[in-house]
Amino acid sequence: MSISPMKSIRYFFVSLLLTPFLLTSCEVEFSPNAEWKNVPVVYCLLDQDDDTTWVRVQRCYLSEGNIYQYGSNSDSINYPQGSIQVALLAYDGGTLKDSIAFTYTEVDRDSGAFAYTAQPVYYALTKNKLRENYTFVLNVRNTADGSLLATTNPITLIKKTSGTLISKPSITVTPSGDTLGGFYFNEVDPVSPAQASCLIQWNPLENARLYQPVVRFYYESGGVKHHIDFLCPRVSSSSSEVRYTREQFLTELRNRFQDDTTVKHYIPHVDIYLTCCSEELNAYISTSSLGNSINQEHEAFTNIIGGVGVFAARRTHLFKGMPADNSVQPGVGLNDLILNLGVGFEAY
């Protein structure tokens, strides 16, 4: 797959992402007093397992003086309702198979320096419409004259290549004793031999360029079942495994509940999600993480033709449920370790 070259973007902009990825801003190279151009900022991630696909479209702006004052004005960054049309085109080879129109709606975002009330987004119900053999193009048009404001090169979805996605941990009973397979810290980390870890392995997915397993931990409080998600280290497509250490898990659990001492009970079950993304999103994340200041100039990946932003694929719903270690063996069993964290967990 080829990707568009990185561009040095000279407009100040902010993105409202409906995904867990970072906001980004870039500094201009040319005069801020240059003639204004209508430059869309577009964000869209395709996940064939989602019921709904969302698109965020806003516009760059130029200003004199304090840029935050302009950014706090919704009219500076948002297209008026009805002024643009958003469509997703599906192709099989070179043949157009489907055109999906998006509907305008509004959501509120958290308060901050930029406008945060009634933010426009566009959505379409795409369940069973994002077929893995299709390629997809996103178009943004001016409603008044039908002119194309922004478009993209075709992108492909992420495909499973094996019926067995997550191969380890397994859920078989070991022949050497009564230990049940599944999620527990029985591996020794080769980098830190004294460190116990859970080895998570998977079969690679076609077109995936970045992987991050997520451990969904379950517990009960007040008769209600809850869960929290813990992020494992992320790796590139050259690897198909990560080690999630026991200390990482216990530290994150302690931090999560350090101010919550209500009575809780450990549920010996976890779901392991395998989240991954395409080459385009991987490039966007990599370049976005290079800049940590609005005054710092850096190159940012974009594959939006006629604008800036990212159009990419990801998958977040791939998971395997399994039992988790329920042992109370002192200092070793996961149940015992959780009970002794001092954050409100008690035995049934």
Short mmCIF file of C-alpha atoms in Angstrom, two decimals:
data_model
loop_
_atom_site.label_atom_id
_atom_site.label_comp_id
_atom_site.label_asym_id
_atom_site.label_seq_id
_atom_site.Cartn_x
_atom_site.Cartn_y
_atom_site.Cartn_z
CA MET A 1 0.00 0.00 0.00
CA SER A 2 1.34 3.43 -0.83
CA ILE A 3 0.70 6.45 1.34
CA SER A 4 0.63 10.12 0.51
CA PRO A 5 3.79 12.07 1.39
CA MET A 6 3.87 14.08 4.59
CA LYS A 7 3.06 17.73 4.24
CA SER A 8 4.19 20.72 6.29
CA ILE A 9 0.88 22.30 7.24
CA ARG A 10 0.79 26.01 7.76
CA TYR A 11 -2.68 26.46 9.25
CA PHE A 12 -3.62 26.32 12.88
CA PHE A 13 -6.33 23.75 13.42
CA VAL A 14 -7.77 21.48 16.07
CA SER A 15 -9.55 18.17 15.60
CA LEU A 16 -12.50 16.63 17.40
CA LEU A 17 -11.76 12.92 17.13
CA LEU A 18 -14.40 10.40 18.12
CA THR A 19 -11.55 7.96 18.77
CA PRO A 20 -8.85 7.69 21.40
CA PHE A 21 -6.21 9.54 19.38
CA LEU A 22 -4.50 12.87 19.93
CA LEU A 23 -5.47 16.37 18.91
CA THR A 24 -2.92 18.01 16.66
CA SER A 25 -1.89 21.53 15.68
CA CYS A 26 0.66 22.83 13.18
CA GLU A 27 2.29 26.21 12.54
CA VAL A 28 2.20 28.05 9.23
CA GLU A 29 5.24 28.55 6.99
CA PHE A 30 3.77 31.37 4.93
CA SER A 31 2.39 34.74 5.96
CA PRO A 32 -0.67 34.58 8.23
CA ASN A 33 -1.95 37.61 6.31
CA ALA A 34 -2.09 35.68 3.03
CA GLU A 35 -5.39 35.33 1.20
CA TRP A 36 -7.74 32.93 2.99
CA LYS A 37 -8.37 29.55 1.36
CA ASN A 38 -11.15 27.11 2.07
CA VAL A 39 -9.11 24.17 3.41
CA PRO A 40 -11.12 21.34 5.03
CA VAL A 41 -9.81 19.36 7.98
CA VAL A 42 -11.20 15.83 7.74
CA TYR A 43 -11.05 12.84 10.11
CA CYS A 44 -12.65 9.47 9.45
CA LEU A 45 -11.81 5.94 10.63
CA LEU A 46 -13.45 2.91 9.03
CA ASP A 47 -14.10 -0.16 11.18
CA GLN A 48 -16.20 -2.85 9.52
CA ASP A 49 -17.33 -4.07 12.95
CA ASP A 50 -18.88 -0.71 13.89
CA ASP A 51 -22.59 -0.08 13.46
CA THR A 52 -21.95 3.56 12.59
CA THR A 53 -19.18 5.45 10.83
CA TRP A 54 -18.42 9.03 11.89
CA VAL A 55 -16.73 11.85 9.99
CA ARG A 56 -15.50 15.08 11.51
CA VAL A 57 -15.14 17.97 9.03
CA GLN A 58 -14.04 21.46 10.00
CA ARG A 59 -12.00 24.14 8.32
CA CYS A 60 -8.61 25.74 8.77
CA TYR A 61 -8.53 29.43 9.52
CA LEU A 62 -6.03 32.26 9.31
CA SER A 63 -5.96 35.06 11.83
CA GLU A 64 -4.10 38.07 13.08
CA GLY A 65 -3.41 38.35 16.76
CA ASN A 66 -4.42 35.72 19.27
CA ILE A 67 -5.33 32.52 17.40
CA TYR A 68 -7.14 31.11 20.45
CA GLN A 69 -9.72 33.89 20.26
CA TYR A 70 -10.60 32.79 16.73
CA GLY A 71 -10.52 29.13 17.67
CA SER A 72 -13.03 29.69 20.47
CA ASN A 73 -15.50 30.99 17.87
CA SER A 74 -17.45 28.13 16.29
CA ASP A 75 -17.90 30.11 13.06
CA SER A 76 -14.11 30.16 12.56
CA ILE A 77 -13.65 26.38 12.50
CA ASN A 78 -17.02 24.84 11.56
CA TYR A 79 -18.88 24.66 8.27
CA PRO A 80 -22.51 25.83 8.61
CA GLN A 81 -25.14 23.09 8.58
CA GLY A 82 -26.15 22.20 5.04
CA SER A 83 -23.13 23.85 3.41
CA ILE A 84 -21.24 20.62 2.71
CA GLN A 85 -22.08 17.05 1.73
CA VAL A 86 -20.09 14.02 2.89
CA ALA A 87 -20.15 10.67 1.06
CA LEU A 88 -18.29 7.37 1.26
CA LEU A 89 -17.77 5.59 -2.08
CA ALA A 90 -17.19 1.82 -2.20
CA TYR A 91 -15.38 0.27 -5.16
CA ASP A 92 -14.81 -3.30 -6.27
CA GLY A 93 -11.81 -2.99 -8.53
CA GLY A 94 -12.64 0.08 -10.60
CA THR A 95 -16.42 -0.38 -10.35
CA LEU A 96 -18.47 1.81 -8.01
CA LYS A 97 -20.60 -0.50 -5.85
CA ASP A 98 -22.10 1.83 -3.27
CA SER A 99 -22.34 5.50 -2.32
CA ILE A 100 -23.13 6.15 1.35
CA ALA A 101 -24.39 9.62 2.28
CA PHE A 102 -23.65 11.00 5.75
CA THR A 103 -26.12 12.86 7.96
CA TYR A 104 -25.37 16.03 9.91
CA THR A 105 -25.67 15.97 13.70
CA GLU A 106 -24.10 17.78 16.65
CA VAL A 107 -22.24 16.66 19.74
CA ASP A 108 -20.67 18.53 22.65
CA ARG A 109 -16.99 18.16 23.37
CA ASP A 110 -15.08 18.88 26.57
CA SER A 111 -14.43 22.51 27.34
CA GLY A 112 -11.11 24.04 26.36
CA ALA A 113 -9.44 26.77 24.32
CA PHE A 114 -11.33 25.84 21.15
CA ALA A 115 -15.07 26.03 20.52
CA TYR A 116 -16.65 23.12 22.34
CA THR A 117 -20.45 23.36 22.23
CA ALA A 118 -22.62 21.92 19.46
CA GLN A 119 -19.79 20.54 17.35
CA PRO A 120 -20.97 19.28 13.93
CA VAL A 121 -20.18 15.70 12.93
CA TYR A 122 -21.51 13.47 10.17
CA TYR A 123 -22.62 9.86 10.54
CA ALA A 124 -23.89 6.94 8.47
CA LEU A 125 -25.15 3.49 9.42
CA THR A 126 -22.57 1.21 7.83
CA LYS A 127 -23.07 -2.18 9.48
CA ASN A 128 -22.53 -4.90 6.83
CA LYS A 129 -21.79 -2.22 4.21
CA LEU A 130 -18.02 -2.08 4.70
CA ARG A 131 -17.06 -5.21 2.77
CA GLU A 132 -13.49 -6.41 3.06
CA ASN A 133 -13.04 -6.87 -0.69
CA TYR A 134 -13.97 -3.22 -1.40
CA THR A 135 -11.79 -0.12 -1.40
CA PHE A 136 -13.17 3.17 -0.11
CA VAL A 137 -12.92 6.85 -1.01
CA LEU A 138 -14.24 9.75 1.09
CA ASN A 139 -15.61 12.87 -0.64
CA VAL A 140 -16.57 16.27 0.80
CA ARG A 141 -18.48 18.56 -1.58
CA ASN A 142 -19.75 22.13 -1.51
CA THR A 143 -23.55 21.90 -1.43
CA ALA A 144 -24.02 25.20 -3.28
CA ASP A 145 -22.27 24.23 -6.51
CA GLY A 146 -21.36 20.57 -6.09
CA SER A 147 -17.62 21.28 -6.28
CA LEU A 148 -15.26 18.85 -4.59
CA LEU A 149 -13.66 20.38 -1.49
CA ALA A 150 -11.72 17.30 -0.39
CA THR A 151 -11.26 13.69 -1.43
CA THR A 152 -8.91 10.77 -0.74
CA ASN A 153 -7.06 7.99 -2.44
CA PRO A 154 -8.72 4.56 -2.00
CA ILE A 155 -7.99 2.74 1.26
CA THR A 156 -8.46 -0.92 2.15
CA LEU A 157 -9.90 -2.46 5.32
CA ILE A 158 -8.08 -4.67 7.81
CA LYS A 159 -8.77 -8.36 7.20
CA LYS A 160 -8.54 -11.45 9.36
CA THR A 161 -6.30 -14.12 7.86
CA SER A 162 -6.99 -16.89 10.35
CA GLY A 163 -10.02 -18.26 12.14
CA THR A 164 -7.96 -18.30 15.36
CA LEU A 165 -7.04 -14.71 16.01
CA ILE A 166 -5.56 -14.73 19.54
CA SER A 167 -3.53 -17.90 19.98
CA LYS A 168 -2.16 -17.23 23.46
CA PRO A 169 -3.20 -17.20 26.27
CA SER A 170 -5.07 -20.42 25.54
CA ILE A 171 -8.05 -21.71 27.51
CA THR A 172 -7.02 -25.35 27.81
CA VAL A 173 -6.38 -27.22 31.05
CA THR A 174 -2.72 -28.08 31.44
CA PRO A 175 -1.97 -31.79 31.91
CA SER A 176 0.52 -31.12 34.72
CA GLY A 177 -1.99 -30.05 37.34
CA ASP A 178 -5.25 -28.28 38.07
CA THR A 179 -4.13 -24.89 36.75
CA LEU A 180 -6.62 -23.59 34.23
CA GLY A 181 -5.18 -21.96 31.17
CA GLY A 182 -6.16 -18.43 30.29
CA PHE A 183 -5.05 -15.09 31.68
CA TYR A 184 -2.43 -15.40 34.36
CA PHE A 185 1.18 -14.35 34.83
CA ASN A 186 3.03 -17.62 34.37
CA GLU A 187 5.66 -16.53 31.83
CA VAL A 188 9.13 -15.23 32.65
CA ASP A 189 10.08 -12.06 30.83
CA PRO A 190 13.36 -12.76 28.98
CA VAL A 191 14.38 -9.10 29.28
CA SER A 192 13.77 -8.96 33.03
CA PRO A 193 14.05 -12.60 34.17
CA ALA A 194 12.66 -11.82 37.62
CA GLN A 195 9.52 -10.33 36.09
CA ALA A 196 6.42 -12.48 35.67
CA SER A 197 4.34 -11.71 32.60
CA CYS A 198 1.44 -12.80 30.45
CA LEU A 199 2.49 -13.55 26.88
CA ILE A 200 -0.17 -12.44 24.38
CA GLN A 201 0.22 -13.79 20.83
CA TRP A 202 -1.94 -13.44 17.74
CA ASN A 203 -2.08 -14.26 14.05
CA PRO A 204 -1.31 -11.20 11.89
CA LEU A 205 -4.12 -9.37 10.11
CA GLU A 206 -3.83 -8.24 6.51
CA ASN A 207 -3.19 -4.49 6.12
CA ALA A 208 -2.63 -3.98 9.88
CA ARG A 209 0.46 -1.90 10.68
CA LEU A 210 0.17 -1.28 14.42
CA TYR A 211 -1.22 -3.54 17.17
CA GLN A 212 -2.19 -2.85 20.76
CA PRO A 213 -3.80 -5.58 22.87
CA VAL A 214 -6.20 -4.45 25.58
CA VAL A 215 -7.01 -6.46 28.71
CA ARG A 216 -10.59 -5.95 29.88
CA PHE A 217 -10.72 -6.62 33.62
CA TYR A 218 -14.04 -7.44 35.31
CA TYR A 219 -15.12 -6.89 38.90
CA GLU A 220 -18.33 -6.71 40.93
CA SER A 221 -19.40 -3.93 43.29
CA GLY A 222 -22.78 -3.54 44.94
CA GLY A 223 -24.19 -6.41 42.93
CA VAL A 224 -23.28 -4.70 39.62
CA LYS A 225 -20.72 -6.03 37.16
CA HIS A 226 -18.14 -3.49 35.96
CA HIS A 227 -15.08 -3.51 33.75
CA ILE A 228 -12.01 -1.42 33.03
CA ASP A 229 -9.58 -1.63 30.12
CA PHE A 230 -5.80 -1.80 30.51
CA LEU A 231 -3.59 -1.02 27.52
CA CYS A 232 -0.73 -3.41 26.76
CA PRO A 233 2.40 -2.20 24.94
CA ARG A 234 1.82 -1.57 21.24
CA VAL A 235 3.95 -3.11 18.51
CA SER A 236 4.41 -2.79 14.75
CA SER A 237 3.34 -5.32 12.15
CA SER A 238 6.77 -6.96 12.34
CA SER A 239 5.73 -8.53 15.65
CA SER A 240 2.79 -10.69 16.65
CA GLU A 241 3.21 -10.78 20.42
CA VAL A 242 3.60 -8.59 23.48
CA ARG A 243 4.36 -9.25 27.12
CA TYR A 244 2.10 -7.67 29.70
CA THR A 245 3.90 -7.86 33.04
CA ARG A 246 2.32 -8.60 36.37
CA GLU A 247 3.76 -5.39 37.83
CA GLN A 248 2.25 -3.32 35.01
CA PHE A 249 -1.14 -4.90 35.66
CA LEU A 250 -1.05 -4.48 39.44
CA THR A 251 0.28 -0.91 39.22
CA GLU A 252 -2.48 0.11 36.81
CA LEU A 253 -5.09 -1.60 38.98
CA ARG A 254 -3.80 0.16 42.09
CA ASN A 255 -3.76 3.55 40.35
CA ARG A 256 -7.27 3.02 39.02
CA PHE A 257 -8.75 2.30 42.46
CA GLN A 258 -6.48 4.25 44.79
CA ASP A 259 -9.28 6.69 45.66
CA ASP A 260 -12.04 4.06 45.59
CA THR A 261 -12.16 1.85 48.65
CA THR A 262 -15.72 0.59 48.17
CA VAL A 263 -16.09 -3.16 48.55
CA LYS A 264 -15.28 -4.93 45.29
CA HIS A 265 -14.95 -8.55 44.22
CA TYR A 266 -12.62 -9.88 41.57
CA ILE A 267 -14.33 -11.76 38.73
CA PRO A 268 -11.95 -14.44 37.36
CA HIS A 269 -12.55 -13.67 33.69
CA VAL A 270 -10.95 -11.30 31.19
CA ASP A 271 -11.50 -10.36 27.56
CA ILE A 272 -8.41 -9.69 25.49
CA TYR A 273 -9.08 -7.25 22.66
CA LEU A 274 -6.69 -6.90 19.75
CA THR A 275 -6.89 -3.34 18.46
CA CYS A 276 -5.04 -2.47 15.28
CA CYS A 277 -4.86 0.16 12.57
CA SER A 278 -3.86 0.62 8.95
CA GLU A 279 -0.71 2.17 7.50
CA GLU A 280 -2.36 5.59 7.13
CA LEU A 281 -3.39 5.84 10.78
CA ASN A 282 -0.04 4.47 11.93
CA ALA A 283 1.75 7.22 9.96
CA TYR A 284 -0.62 9.86 11.36
CA ILE A 285 -0.08 8.74 14.96
CA SER A 286 3.70 8.58 14.50
CA THR A 287 4.02 12.08 13.07
CA SER A 288 1.46 13.65 15.41
CA SER A 289 3.39 12.44 18.45
CA LEU A 290 6.49 14.35 17.32
CA GLY A 291 5.02 17.76 18.12
CA ASN A 292 4.04 18.68 21.66
CA SER A 293 3.68 22.43 21.34
CA ILE A 294 1.49 24.68 19.23
CA ASN A 295 4.62 26.75 18.57
CA GLN A 296 6.69 23.79 17.39
CA GLU A 297 6.91 23.26 13.65
CA HIS A 298 6.91 19.67 12.39
CA GLU A 299 5.76 17.61 9.47
CA ALA A 300 2.38 15.93 9.89
CA PHE A 301 1.03 13.08 7.82
CA THR A 302 -2.16 13.73 5.86
CA ASN A 303 -3.84 11.76 3.10
CA ILE A 304 -6.69 14.22 2.51
CA ILE A 305 -6.47 15.60 -1.04
CA GLY A 306 -7.48 19.27 -1.00
CA GLY A 307 -7.30 19.45 2.79
CA VAL A 308 -5.59 17.99 5.84
CA GLY A 309 -6.41 15.18 8.25
CA VAL A 310 -6.58 11.42 7.98
CA PHE A 311 -8.83 8.79 6.38
CA ALA A 312 -7.84 5.33 7.60
CA ALA A 313 -8.98 1.91 8.79
CA ARG A 314 -8.84 0.30 12.22
CA ARG A 315 -10.38 -2.61 14.13
CA THR A 316 -11.28 -2.48 17.81
CA HIS A 317 -13.82 -5.28 18.28
CA LEU A 318 -11.59 -8.33 17.83
CA PHE A 319 -11.47 -10.16 21.15
CA LYS A 320 -11.22 -13.47 22.95
CA GLY A 321 -12.82 -14.14 26.32
CA MET A 322 -11.12 -16.47 28.77
CA PRO A 323 -10.91 -17.40 32.44
CA ALA A 324 -8.37 -15.58 34.61
CA ASP A 325 -6.26 -16.91 37.45
CA ASN A 326 -8.35 -17.30 40.61
CA SER A 327 -5.62 -18.67 42.86
CA VAL A 328 -5.13 -17.34 46.40
CA GLN A 329 -1.64 -18.82 46.71
CA PRO A 330 0.16 -16.20 48.84
CA GLY A 331 2.22 -13.76 46.82
CA VAL A 332 1.76 -15.65 43.58
CA GLY A 333 -1.91 -16.24 42.85
CA LEU A 334 -3.53 -13.36 41.01
CA ASN A 335 -6.56 -13.35 43.29
CA ASP A 336 -4.32 -13.10 46.35
CA LEU A 337 -2.29 -10.27 44.80
CA ILE A 338 -5.45 -8.30 44.02
CA LEU A 339 -6.91 -8.86 47.48
CA ASN A 340 -3.73 -7.47 49.04
CA LEU A 341 -3.54 -4.30 46.93
CA GLY A 342 -5.44 -2.38 49.61
CA VAL A 343 -7.95 -0.83 47.22
CA GLY A 344 -11.15 -2.43 48.46
CA PHE A 345 -11.13 -5.92 46.97
CA GLU A 346 -12.47 -8.66 49.25
CA ALA A 347 -12.93 -12.40 48.92
CA TYR A 348 -16.44 -13.71 48.30
#
